[in-house]
Coordinates of C-alpha atoms in Angstrom, one line a residue:
X1 CA 4.3 -40.7 10.8
X2 CA 4.8 -44.4 10.4
X3 CA 7.3 -46.4 12.5
X4 CA 9.8 -46.7 9.7
X5 CA 9.7 -42.9 9.3
X6 CA 10.3 -42.4 12.9
X7 CA 13.1 -44.9 12.8
X8 CA 14.8 -43.1 10.0
X9 CA 14.4 -39.7 11.6
X10 CA 15.7 -40.9 14.9
X11 CA 18.7 -42.5 13.5
X12 CA 19.4 -39.2 11.5
X13 CA 19.0 -37.3 14.8
X14 CA 21.3 -39.6 16.6
X15 CA 24.0 -39.5 14.0
X16 CA 23.8 -35.7 13.7
X17 CA 23.9 -35.4 17.5
X18 CA 26.9 -37.7 17.7
X19 CA 28.7 -35.5 15.2
X20 CA 27.7 -32.6 17.2
X21 CA 28.9 -34.0 20.4
X22 CA 32.2 -34.9 18.7
X23 CA 32.6 -31.2 17.9
X24 CA 31.7 -30.2 21.4
X25 CA 34.2 -32.5 23.0
X26 CA 37.0 -31.8 20.6
X27 CA 36.6 -28.0 21.5
X28 CA 36.3 -28.7 25.1
X29 CA 39.3 -31.0 24.9
X30 CA 41.4 -28.4 23.3
X31 CA 40.0 -25.7 25.6
X32 CA 40.9 -27.6 28.7
X33 CA 44.4 -28.3 27.5
X34 CA 44.8 -24.6 26.7
X35 CA 43.4 -23.3 29.9
X36 CA 45.5 -25.7 32.0
X37 CA 48.5 -23.4 31.0
X38 CA 46.7 -20.2 32.2
X39 CA 44.5 -21.1 35.2
X40 CA 45.1 -23.0 38.2
X41 CA 43.9 -26.5 39.1
X42 CA 41.7 -25.0 41.9
X43 CA 39.9 -22.7 39.5
X44 CA 39.2 -25.5 37.0
X45 CA 38.0 -27.7 40.0
X46 CA 35.7 -25.0 41.3
X47 CA 34.2 -24.1 37.8
X48 CA 33.9 -27.6 36.4
X49 CA 32.7 -29.3 39.7
X50 CA 30.9 -26.9 42.0
X51 CA 29.5 -24.3 39.7
X52 CA 28.7 -26.6 36.8
X53 CA 27.0 -28.9 39.4
X54 CA 24.8 -25.9 40.4
X55 CA 23.8 -25.1 37.0
X56 CA 23.2 -28.8 35.9
X57 CA 21.1 -29.5 39.1
X58 CA 18.8 -26.5 38.5
X59 CA 18.3 -27.2 34.9
X60 CA 17.8 -31.0 35.4
X61 CA 15.3 -30.7 38.4
X62 CA 13.3 -28.0 36.5
X63 CA 12.9 -29.7 33.1
X64 CA 14.0 -33.4 32.9
X65 CA 10.6 -34.7 34.0
X66 CA 8.8 -32.4 31.8
X67 CA 10.8 -33.4 28.8
X68 CA 10.2 -37.1 29.4
X69 CA 6.5 -36.8 29.8
X70 CA 5.8 -34.2 27.0
X71 CA 8.0 -36.3 24.4
X72 CA 6.1 -39.5 25.1
X73 CA 3.4 -40.5 22.6
X74 CA 2.3 -39.0 19.3
X75 CA 2.9 -35.5 18.0
X76 CA -1.0 -35.3 17.4
X77 CA -2.0 -33.9 20.8
X78 CA -3.3 -30.7 22.5
X79 CA -0.2 -28.7 22.2
X80 CA -1.6 -25.8 24.0
X81 CA -2.0 -28.0 27.1
X82 CA 1.5 -29.5 26.7
X83 CA 3.0 -25.9 26.3
X84 CA 1.2 -24.8 29.5
X85 CA 2.7 -27.6 31.3
X86 CA 6.2 -26.9 30.0
X87 CA 5.9 -23.3 31.3
X88 CA 5.7 -24.8 34.7
X89 CA 9.5 -25.2 34.3
X90 CA 9.9 -21.4 34.6
X91 CA 6.7 -19.4 35.5
X92 CA 3.0 -19.8 34.7
X93 CA 0.2 -17.5 35.6
X94 CA -3.4 -18.7 34.9
X95 CA -6.8 -17.5 35.7
X96 CA -10.3 -18.9 35.3
X97 CA -9.3 -22.5 35.0
X98 CA -11.8 -25.4 35.1
X99 CA -10.2 -28.3 37.0
X100 CA -12.5 -31.3 36.8
X101 CA -12.0 -34.1 38.9
X102 CA -8.6 -33.1 40.3
X103 CA -8.2 -33.7 44.1
X104 CA -5.4 -31.8 45.7
X105 CA -3.0 -32.8 42.8
X106 CA 0.7 -32.0 43.6
X107 CA 2.6 -30.0 41.0
X108 CA 6.2 -31.5 40.8
X109 CA 8.6 -30.1 43.3
X110 CA 6.3 -27.5 44.8
X111 CA 3.3 -28.2 46.9
X112 CA 0.8 -26.3 44.8
X113 CA -2.6 -27.8 45.1
X114 CA -5.4 -27.5 42.6
X115 CA -8.7 -27.9 44.6
X116 CA -11.4 -30.1 43.1
X117 CA -14.5 -28.2 41.7
X118 CA -17.4 -28.7 39.4
X119 CA -17.9 -25.1 38.9
X120 CA -15.8 -22.6 36.9
X121 CA -13.5 -21.1 39.4
X122 CA -11.1 -18.2 39.4
X123 CA -7.7 -19.5 40.4
X124 CA -4.3 -17.8 40.3
X125 CA -1.3 -20.1 40.2
X126 CA 2.3 -19.1 40.2
X127 CA 4.8 -21.8 39.9
X128 CA 8.3 -20.3 39.2
X129 CA 9.9 -23.7 39.3
X130 CA 13.2 -23.0 37.8
X131 CA 13.5 -19.8 39.6
X132 CA 12.8 -21.2 42.8
X133 CA 15.4 -23.9 42.4
X134 CA 17.9 -21.3 41.3
X135 CA 17.3 -19.1 44.5
X136 CA 17.2 -22.1 46.8
X137 CA 20.3 -23.9 45.4
X138 CA 22.1 -20.6 45.1
X139 CA 21.6 -19.9 48.7
X140 CA 23.0 -23.3 49.7
X141 CA 26.1 -22.7 47.5
X142 CA 26.7 -19.2 49.0
X143 CA 25.8 -19.9 52.7
X144 CA 26.3 -23.5 53.5
X145 CA 29.4 -24.7 51.3
X146 CA 32.9 -24.1 51.9
X147 CA 34.0 -20.8 50.3
X148 CA 37.2 -21.0 48.4
X149 CA 40.2 -18.7 49.3
X150 CA 39.6 -15.3 47.4
X151 CA 43.4 -15.1 46.7
X152 CA 43.5 -18.3 44.6
X153 CA 39.8 -18.2 43.3
X154 CA 38.3 -14.7 43.4
X155 CA 34.7 -13.5 42.8
X156 CA 33.2 -16.7 44.0
X157 CA 29.6 -15.1 44.7
X158 CA 29.5 -13.5 41.3
X159 CA 30.0 -17.0 39.8
X160 CA 27.2 -18.7 41.8
X161 CA 24.8 -15.8 40.8
X162 CA 25.9 -16.0 37.2
X163 CA 25.7 -19.8 36.9
X164 CA 22.2 -19.8 38.6
X165 CA 21.0 -17.0 36.3
X166 CA 22.3 -19.0 33.2
X167 CA 20.1 -21.9 34.2
X168 CA 17.0 -19.7 34.3
X169 CA 17.8 -18.1 31.0
X170 CA 18.0 -21.6 29.4
X171 CA 14.7 -22.7 30.9
X172 CA 13.0 -19.9 28.9
X173 CA 13.7 -21.9 25.7
X174 CA 12.1 -25.1 27.1
X175 CA 8.8 -25.1 25.2
X176 CA 10.7 -24.4 21.9
X177 CA 13.1 -27.1 22.5
X178 CA 10.4 -29.7 23.2
X179 CA 8.3 -28.6 20.1
X180 CA 11.4 -28.9 18.0
X181 CA 12.5 -32.2 19.4
X182 CA 9.1 -33.8 19.1
X183 CA 9.0 -32.8 15.4
X184 CA 12.5 -34.0 14.9
X185 CA 13.9 -30.6 13.9
X186 CA 17.4 -32.0 13.6
X187 CA 19.3 -29.0 11.8
X188 CA 17.9 -26.5 14.5
X189 CA 19.4 -28.5 17.4
X190 CA 22.7 -29.0 15.7
X191 CA 23.1 -25.3 14.7
X192 CA 21.8 -23.8 17.9
X193 CA 24.1 -25.9 20.2
X194 CA 27.1 -25.5 17.8
X195 CA 26.9 -21.7 17.7
X196 CA 26.5 -21.5 21.5
X197 CA 29.3 -23.9 22.4
X198 CA 31.7 -22.3 20.0
X199 CA 30.8 -18.8 21.2
X200 CA 31.3 -19.8 24.8
X201 CA 34.8 -21.3 23.9
X202 CA 36.0 -18.3 21.9
X203 CA 35.0 -15.9 24.6
X204 CA 36.7 -18.0 27.3
X205 CA 40.0 -18.4 25.4
X206 CA 40.2 -14.8 24.7
X207 CA 39.4 -13.5 28.2
X208 CA 41.8 -16.2 29.8
X209 CA 44.7 -14.8 27.5
X210 CA 43.9 -11.1 28.0
X211 CA 42.4 -10.8 31.4
X212 CA 43.5 -13.8 33.6
X213 CA 43.2 -11.7 36.6
X214 CA 39.3 -11.6 36.2
X215 CA 39.0 -15.2 37.6
X216 CA 35.5 -16.5 37.8
X217 CA 34.1 -13.5 35.8
X218 CA 35.6 -15.1 32.7
X219 CA 33.7 -18.4 33.0
X220 CA 30.6 -16.6 34.3
X221 CA 30.3 -14.4 31.2
X222 CA 31.0 -17.3 29.0
X223 CA 28.2 -19.4 30.6
X224 CA 25.8 -16.5 30.2
X225 CA 26.7 -16.1 26.7
X226 CA 26.2 -19.9 26.0
X227 CA 22.6 -20.1 27.3
X228 CA 21.5 -16.7 25.8
X229 CA 22.6 -17.8 22.3
X230 CA 21.0 -21.1 22.6
X231 CA 17.7 -19.7 23.6
X232 CA 17.9 -16.9 20.9
X233 CA 18.6 -19.5 18.1
X234 CA 15.4 -21.3 19.0
X235 CA 13.3 -18.3 19.3
X236 CA 14.6 -16.7 16.1
X237 CA 14.1 -20.0 14.2
X238 CA 10.4 -20.2 15.4
X239 CA 9.7 -16.5 14.7
X240 CA 10.7 -17.3 11.0
X241 CA 9.2 -20.7 10.8
X242 CA 5.6 -20.3 12.3
X243 CA 3.2 -19.2 9.7
X244 CA 5.5 -19.9 6.8
X245 CA 4.4 -21.9 3.8
X246 CA 6.6 -24.7 5.1
X247 CA 4.9 -24.9 8.5
X248 CA 1.4 -24.9 6.8
X249 CA 2.5 -27.6 4.4
X250 CA 3.5 -29.9 7.5
X251 CA 0.4 -29.0 9.3
X252 CA 2.4 -27.6 12.0
X253 CA 0.3 -27.6 15.4
X254 CA 1.5 -24.1 16.3
X255 CA 0.9 -21.1 14.0
X256 CA 1.9 -18.1 16.0
X257 CA 4.5 -17.2 18.6
X258 CA 1.9 -16.2 21.3
X259 CA 0.7 -19.9 21.0
X260 CA 4.1 -20.8 22.7
X261 CA 3.0 -18.7 25.7
X262 CA 0.7 -20.0 28.4
X263 CA -2.8 -20.1 27.0
X264 CA -6.3 -21.0 28.4
X265 CA -8.8 -23.3 26.6
X266 CA -12.3 -22.3 27.4
X267 CA -14.2 -25.0 29.3
X268 CA -11.2 -27.2 29.6
X269 CA -8.3 -27.9 32.0
X270 CA -5.3 -25.9 31.5
X271 CA -3.0 -28.9 31.3
X272 CA -3.4 -32.5 30.2
X273 CA -3.5 -34.3 33.7
X274 CA -2.4 -37.6 32.3
X275 CA 0.8 -35.8 31.1
X276 CA 1.1 -34.0 34.3
X277 CA 0.8 -37.2 36.5
X278 CA 3.4 -38.8 34.2
X279 CA 5.6 -35.6 34.8
X280 CA 5.3 -36.1 38.6
X281 CA 6.3 -39.6 38.3
X282 CA 9.3 -38.8 36.1
X283 CA 10.2 -35.9 38.5
X284 CA 10.6 -38.2 41.5
X285 CA 12.6 -40.5 39.3
X286 CA 14.6 -37.7 37.8
X287 CA 15.5 -36.4 41.1
X288 CA 17.0 -39.7 42.1
X289 CA 18.7 -40.2 38.8
X290 CA 20.5 -36.8 39.2
X291 CA 21.8 -38.0 42.5
X292 CA 23.2 -41.1 40.7
X293 CA 24.5 -39.3 37.7
X294 CA 26.3 -36.5 39.6
X295 CA 26.7 -38.4 42.8
X296 CA 30.5 -38.0 43.1
X297 CA 30.3 -34.3 42.5
X298 CA 27.7 -34.0 45.3
X299 CA 30.0 -35.9 47.6
X300 CA 32.9 -33.8 46.6
X301 CA 30.9 -30.6 47.1
X302 CA 29.1 -31.3 50.3
X303 CA 31.6 -33.5 52.2
X304 CA 34.8 -32.1 51.1
X305 CA 36.6 -35.4 50.6
X306 CA 38.8 -33.7 47.8
X307 CA 40.4 -30.3 47.8
X308 CA 39.6 -28.0 44.8
X309 CA 43.0 -29.0 43.0
X310 CA 42.3 -32.7 43.3
X311 CA 38.6 -32.0 42.1
X312 CA 40.2 -30.1 39.1
X313 CA 42.5 -33.2 38.2
X314 CA 39.5 -35.5 38.7
X315 CA 37.2 -33.5 36.4
X316 CA 39.9 -33.4 33.7
X317 CA 40.3 -37.2 33.8
X318 CA 36.6 -37.5 33.9
X319 CA 36.2 -35.4 30.8
X320 CA 38.9 -37.1 29.0
X321 CA 37.5 -40.5 29.9
X322 CA 34.1 -39.7 28.8
X323 CA 35.0 -38.3 25.3
X324 CA 33.7 -41.2 23.5
X325 CA 30.9 -42.1 25.9
X326 CA 29.3 -38.8 25.6
X327 CA 29.5 -38.0 22.0
X328 CA 28.2 -41.5 21.1
X329 CA 26.3 -42.9 23.7
X330 CA 24.3 -39.9 25.0
X331 CA 23.0 -39.0 21.3
X332 CA 22.0 -42.6 20.9
X333 CA 20.1 -42.6 24.2
X334 CA 18.4 -39.3 23.7
X335 CA 17.3 -39.9 20.1
X336 CA 16.2 -43.6 20.5
X337 CA 14.2 -42.7 23.5
X338 CA 12.0 -40.7 21.1
X339 CA 11.8 -43.7 18.9
X340 CA 10.8 -46.3 21.5
X341 CA 8.4 -43.7 23.1
X342 CA 6.6 -43.1 19.7
X343 CA 6.5 -46.7 18.5
X344 CA 5.6 -48.5 21.7
X345 CA 2.4 -48.0 23.9
X346 CA 3.1 -47.4 27.5
X347 CA 1.4 -49.9 29.9
X348 CA 0.0 -52.0 27.0
X349 CA 0.9 -55.7 26.8
X350 CA 3.2 -56.7 23.9
X351 CA 0.5 -59.0 22.4
X352 CA -1.9 -56.1 22.2
X353 CA 0.3 -53.7 20.3
X354 CA 1.1 -53.6 16.5
X355 CA 3.4 -56.5 16.0
X356 CA 5.3 -54.8 13.3
X357 CA 6.1 -52.1 15.6
X358 CA 7.1 -54.5 18.3
X359 CA 9.4 -56.4 15.8
X360 CA 10.9 -53.3 14.8
X361 CA 11.6 -52.1 18.4
X362 CA 13.1 -55.4 19.3
X363 CA 15.4 -55.5 16.3
X364 CA 16.5 -52.0 17.0
X365 CA 17.1 -52.7 20.6
X366 CA 19.2 -55.7 19.9
X367 CA 21.4 -53.8 17.3
X368 CA 21.8 -50.9 19.6
X369 CA 22.8 -53.1 22.6
X370 CA 25.4 -54.9 20.3
X371 CA 26.7 -51.5 19.0
X372 CA 27.3 -50.0 22.4
X373 CA 28.7 -53.1 23.9
X374 CA 31.3 -53.2 21.1
X375 CA 32.3 -49.6 21.4
X376 CA 32.4 -49.8 25.3
X377 CA 34.5 -53.1 25.4
X378 CA 36.8 -51.5 22.8
X379 CA 37.4 -48.5 25.1
X380 CA 37.8 -50.8 28.2
X381 CA 40.4 -53.1 26.5
X382 CA 42.5 -50.5 24.8
X383 CA 42.0 -47.5 27.3
X384 CA 43.7 -49.6 30.0
X385 CA 47.0 -49.7 28.0
X386 CA 46.9 -46.1 26.7
X387 CA 45.6 -44.1 29.7
X388 CA 49.0 -43.0 30.9
X389 CA 50.1 -42.0 27.4
X390 CA 47.0 -40.0 26.8
X391 CA 47.3 -38.1 30.0
X392 CA 50.9 -37.3 29.4
X393 CA 50.2 -35.9 26.0
X394 CA 47.2 -33.9 27.3
X395 CA 48.5 -32.4 30.6
X396 CA 52.1 -33.5 31.0
X397 CA 53.4 -34.8 34.3
X398 CA 50.7 -33.0 36.3
X399 CA 48.2 -35.5 35.0
X400 CA 50.3 -38.6 34.0
X401 CA 51.8 -38.8 37.5
X402 CA 50.0 -39.6 40.7
X403 CA 46.4 -41.0 40.5
X404 CA 45.7 -39.8 37.0
X405 CA 46.4 -43.0 35.1
X406 CA 44.6 -45.2 37.7
X407 CA 41.6 -43.0 37.4
X408 CA 41.5 -43.2 33.5
X409 CA 42.0 -47.0 33.6
X410 CA 39.0 -47.4 36.0
X411 CA 37.0 -45.0 33.9
X412 CA 37.5 -47.1 30.8
X413 CA 35.6 -50.0 32.7
X414 CA 33.0 -47.5 33.8
X415 CA 32.5 -46.6 30.1
X416 CA 31.5 -50.1 29.2
X417 CA 28.8 -50.2 32.0
X418 CA 27.7 -46.6 31.0
X419 CA 27.2 -47.7 27.4
X420 CA 25.0 -50.7 28.2
X421 CA 23.0 -48.9 30.9
X422 CA 22.2 -46.0 28.5
X423 CA 20.5 -48.2 26.0
X424 CA 18.8 -50.5 28.4
X425 CA 17.3 -47.6 30.5
X426 CA 16.4 -45.7 27.3
X427 CA 14.1 -48.6 26.4
X428 CA 12.9 -49.1 29.9
X429 CA 11.8 -45.6 30.4
X430 CA 10.2 -45.3 27.1
X431 CA 8.1 -48.3 27.7
X432 CA 7.2 -48.2 31.4
X433 CA 3.7 -47.2 32.4
X434 CA 3.2 -44.6 35.2
X435 CA 2.8 -47.4 37.9
X436 CA 6.1 -49.1 36.8
X437 CA 7.9 -45.7 36.9
X438 CA 6.6 -45.2 40.4
X439 CA 7.8 -48.6 41.7
X440 CA 11.3 -48.0 40.0
X441 CA 11.5 -44.8 41.9
X442 CA 11.9 -46.8 45.1
X443 CA 14.5 -48.7 43.5
X444 CA 16.4 -45.6 42.5
X445 CA 15.8 -44.2 46.1
X446 CA 17.6 -47.2 47.5
X447 CA 20.4 -47.0 44.9
X448 CA 20.9 -43.3 45.6
X449 CA 21.4 -43.9 49.4
X450 CA 23.6 -46.7 48.7
X451 CA 25.6 -45.0 46.1
X452 CA 26.5 -42.0 48.3
X453 CA 27.5 -44.2 51.4
X454 CA 29.7 -46.4 49.0
X455 CA 31.2 -43.3 47.3
X456 CA 32.1 -41.8 50.7
X457 CA 33.6 -44.9 52.1
X458 CA 35.5 -45.9 48.8
X459 CA 36.8 -42.4 48.6
X460 CA 38.2 -42.6 52.1
X461 CA 39.9 -45.8 51.1
X462 CA 40.9 -45.2 47.5
X463 CA 40.9 -41.5 47.1
X464 CA 39.4 -40.2 43.8
X465 CA 39.5 -43.7 42.3
X466 CA 36.7 -44.6 44.8
X467 CA 34.2 -42.5 42.9
X468 CA 34.7 -44.3 39.7
X469 CA 34.3 -47.7 41.5
X470 CA 31.2 -46.6 43.2
X471 CA 29.8 -45.4 39.9
X472 CA 30.7 -48.9 38.5
X473 CA 28.8 -50.5 41.3
X474 CA 25.8 -48.1 40.7
X475 CA 25.7 -48.8 36.9
X476 CA 25.9 -52.5 37.5
X477 CA 22.8 -52.5 39.6
X478 CA 20.9 -50.4 37.2
X479 CA 21.8 -52.6 34.1
X480 CA 20.7 -55.7 36.0
X481 CA 17.3 -54.1 36.8
X482 CA 16.8 -52.9 33.2
X483 CA 17.8 -56.3 31.8
X484 CA 15.1 -58.0 34.2
X485 CA 12.4 -55.5 32.8
X486 CA 13.3 -56.1 29.2
X487 CA 13.5 -59.9 29.7
X488 CA 9.8 -60.0 31.1
X489 CA 8.6 -57.4 28.6
X490 CA 9.5 -59.7 25.7
X491 CA 8.8 -63.0 27.7
X492 CA 5.4 -63.5 26.0
X493 CA 6.7 -62.9 22.5
X494 CA 9.2 -64.5 20.1
X495 CA 11.6 -61.6 20.2
X496 CA 14.8 -61.8 22.3
X497 CA 16.6 -58.4 21.9
X498 CA 19.0 -59.3 24.9
X499 CA 20.9 -61.4 22.6
X500 CA 22.6 -58.2 21.5
X501 CA 24.6 -58.5 24.7
X502 CA 26.3 -61.9 23.5
X503 CA 29.5 -61.8 21.5
X504 CA 31.0 -64.5 19.3
X505 CA 33.8 -66.6 20.7
X506 CA 36.1 -65.4 17.9
X507 CA 35.6 -61.7 18.8
X508 CA 36.0 -62.5 22.5
X509 CA 39.4 -64.2 21.7
X510 CA 40.6 -61.3 19.7
X511 CA 39.7 -58.8 22.4
X512 CA 41.7 -60.9 25.0
X513 CA 44.7 -61.1 22.8
X514 CA 44.6 -57.4 22.0
X515 CA 44.4 -56.4 25.7
X516 CA 47.4 -58.6 26.6
X517 CA 49.5 -57.4 23.7
X518 CA 48.9 -53.7 24.4
X519 CA 49.5 -54.1 28.2
X520 CA 52.9 -55.6 27.4
X521 CA 53.5 -52.9 24.9
X522 CA 53.0 -50.2 27.6
X523 CA 55.2 -51.9 30.0
X524 CA 58.1 -52.1 27.4
X525 CA 57.5 -48.9 25.4
X526 CA 55.7 -46.2 27.4
X527 CA 56.0 -43.7 28.7
X528 CA 59.6 -42.6 29.7
X529 CA 61.4 -44.4 26.7
X530 CA 61.2 -41.4 24.4
X531 CA 58.9 -40.4 21.5
X532 CA 60.0 -43.2 19.2
X533 CA 59.0 -45.8 21.6
X534 CA 55.6 -44.0 22.3
X535 CA 55.0 -44.1 18.4
X536 CA 55.7 -47.9 18.3
X537 CA 53.2 -48.3 21.2
X538 CA 50.6 -46.4 19.3
X539 CA 51.2 -48.6 16.1
X540 CA 50.9 -51.7 18.1
X541 CA 47.5 -50.4 19.5
X542 CA 46.4 -49.4 16.0
X543 CA 47.1 -53.0 14.5
X544 CA 45.4 -54.6 17.4
X545 CA 42.3 -52.3 16.9
X546 CA 42.3 -53.0 13.1
X547 CA 42.3 -56.7 13.8
X548 CA 39.3 -56.2 16.2
X549 CA 37.4 -54.2 13.6
X550 CA 38.0 -56.9 10.8
X551 CA 36.7 -59.6 13.3
X552 CA 33.7 -57.4 14.1
X553 CA 33.0 -57.0 10.3
X554 CA 33.0 -60.8 9.7
X555 CA 31.2 -62.0 12.8
X556 CA 28.5 -59.3 13.5
X557 CA 27.1 -59.1 10.1
X558 CA 23.5 -58.2 11.4
X559 CA 25.0 -55.2 13.2
X560 CA 26.9 -54.0 10.3
X561 CA 23.8 -54.2 8.3
X562 CA 21.9 -52.1 10.8
X563 CA 24.6 -49.4 10.8
X564 CA 24.8 -49.4 7.1
X565 CA 21.0 -49.0 6.6
X566 CA 20.1 -46.6 9.4
X567 CA 23.2 -44.6 10.2
X568 CA 25.2 -44.5 6.9
X569 CA 22.4 -44.7 4.3
X570 CA 21.8 -41.0 4.1
X571 CA 25.4 -40.2 3.6
X572 CA 25.8 -42.7 0.8
X573 CA 22.6 -41.3 -0.8
X574 CA 24.2 -37.8 -0.8
X575 CA 27.3 -39.1 -2.6
X576 CA 25.3 -40.8 -5.3

């Protein structure tokens, strides 16, 4: 597949994933608004912060490194070895493995050593990675953390077991997911995730209305349903696809379902050791990245700086603030990581790579930076003046009073930093060689420690707002590091993709005017002046936003062309 084809498929994946994320967030948005009327803040805080953190930590530590390593490079590889490596996320049993030239290599997260030998040896290796994480973290959640009051939040132990089990169930589908993602099976991902999230939401609503006394049973059953349907969709698709005429036409590297199970290759190593070493590097980085990504939840969970009710309010505001960030920025980051990983050669100087590929990568990076910068800046400018109104409409005075509006205003600034960081790290991780990844791990280690300390002290000073301020500090440092890497990566070439972070003076002026006008509009029209005043406030914001879009259209012609040709072309083709 050529670079242009990869770019086309990647943008298609990004746009489809963005639409999927919109669906997810709209459903979750409505679900949270609905459940607020039926369950307590304490219940929401426990489920959305503590139990979801357990699930996400297990899944992230068990698979993130494998995903990044196995999606790097071309699809033309020894997929048997890649699938063997992926099964280490759950459980692998192998016998009679030839391990040439490997001296005590450390498998990610477990100290399992493969001893060097020049003779064929009979070795039995069991690496239940996801299961081990589930049992270990489940024990911590049950034995070391504060147990909530059974009268307000019953069935806590059942919830911990169910969320840990759901993580293990999801890891069963990991080889299917990586194979589908590497070959850009867009429709499969969209359908599988749509069906699973919709099923989860429907079951939650039904049980919350009919059996509110079930407590955590409701969310536990819904979580297990979600992961089960997700895995079943991938399994059923590949059962139908493998061996079909379509698969043969595409020369698909796997022909039978048994090929997706761990298999031995005679007189060869069981895994690709270059891939395995890259996985270990990514694992160390992933562990630190998880601490940075979910740092505030770890502080809330382990240091008890907020009660479950305050955690519930924080999580609701966090979900509301991240609506646009997650359904636009995350799909772009995931999809274009695949593009950069396939087009660029890790550890190879820019001058030694195909110049057409480098030119395309630089042009795409510049346009992506401009795109996410504009989206993030718009959220920051307009989010400040409309935070209180949004919370009042969504959750009433429970959210719009107290720290809620300040939380959302700070989060609007965090979204801007999140947007830029997602794209810069997307490129950085896709182009770094193993040694550079290892060096970056030390940076992440320092950041993790600093972030946790800053989070704790800022929370003591500013309450829940301190978490967002700490996240802003963390993202700023990570952005600076990625920009430094990108600058030096293209230094010896004629390409300057970091120009995507520069805006025209006219556009900056329009943003400033819009921010001032909307702030004054909020002071005089929102939020206790009645619905007519609120409506006028919304109209003022809409007019300012329209002026901003018009300015973007006339000043950022290069970006407009990129969006037209890569994101919108397939829709216009369908219409014609």
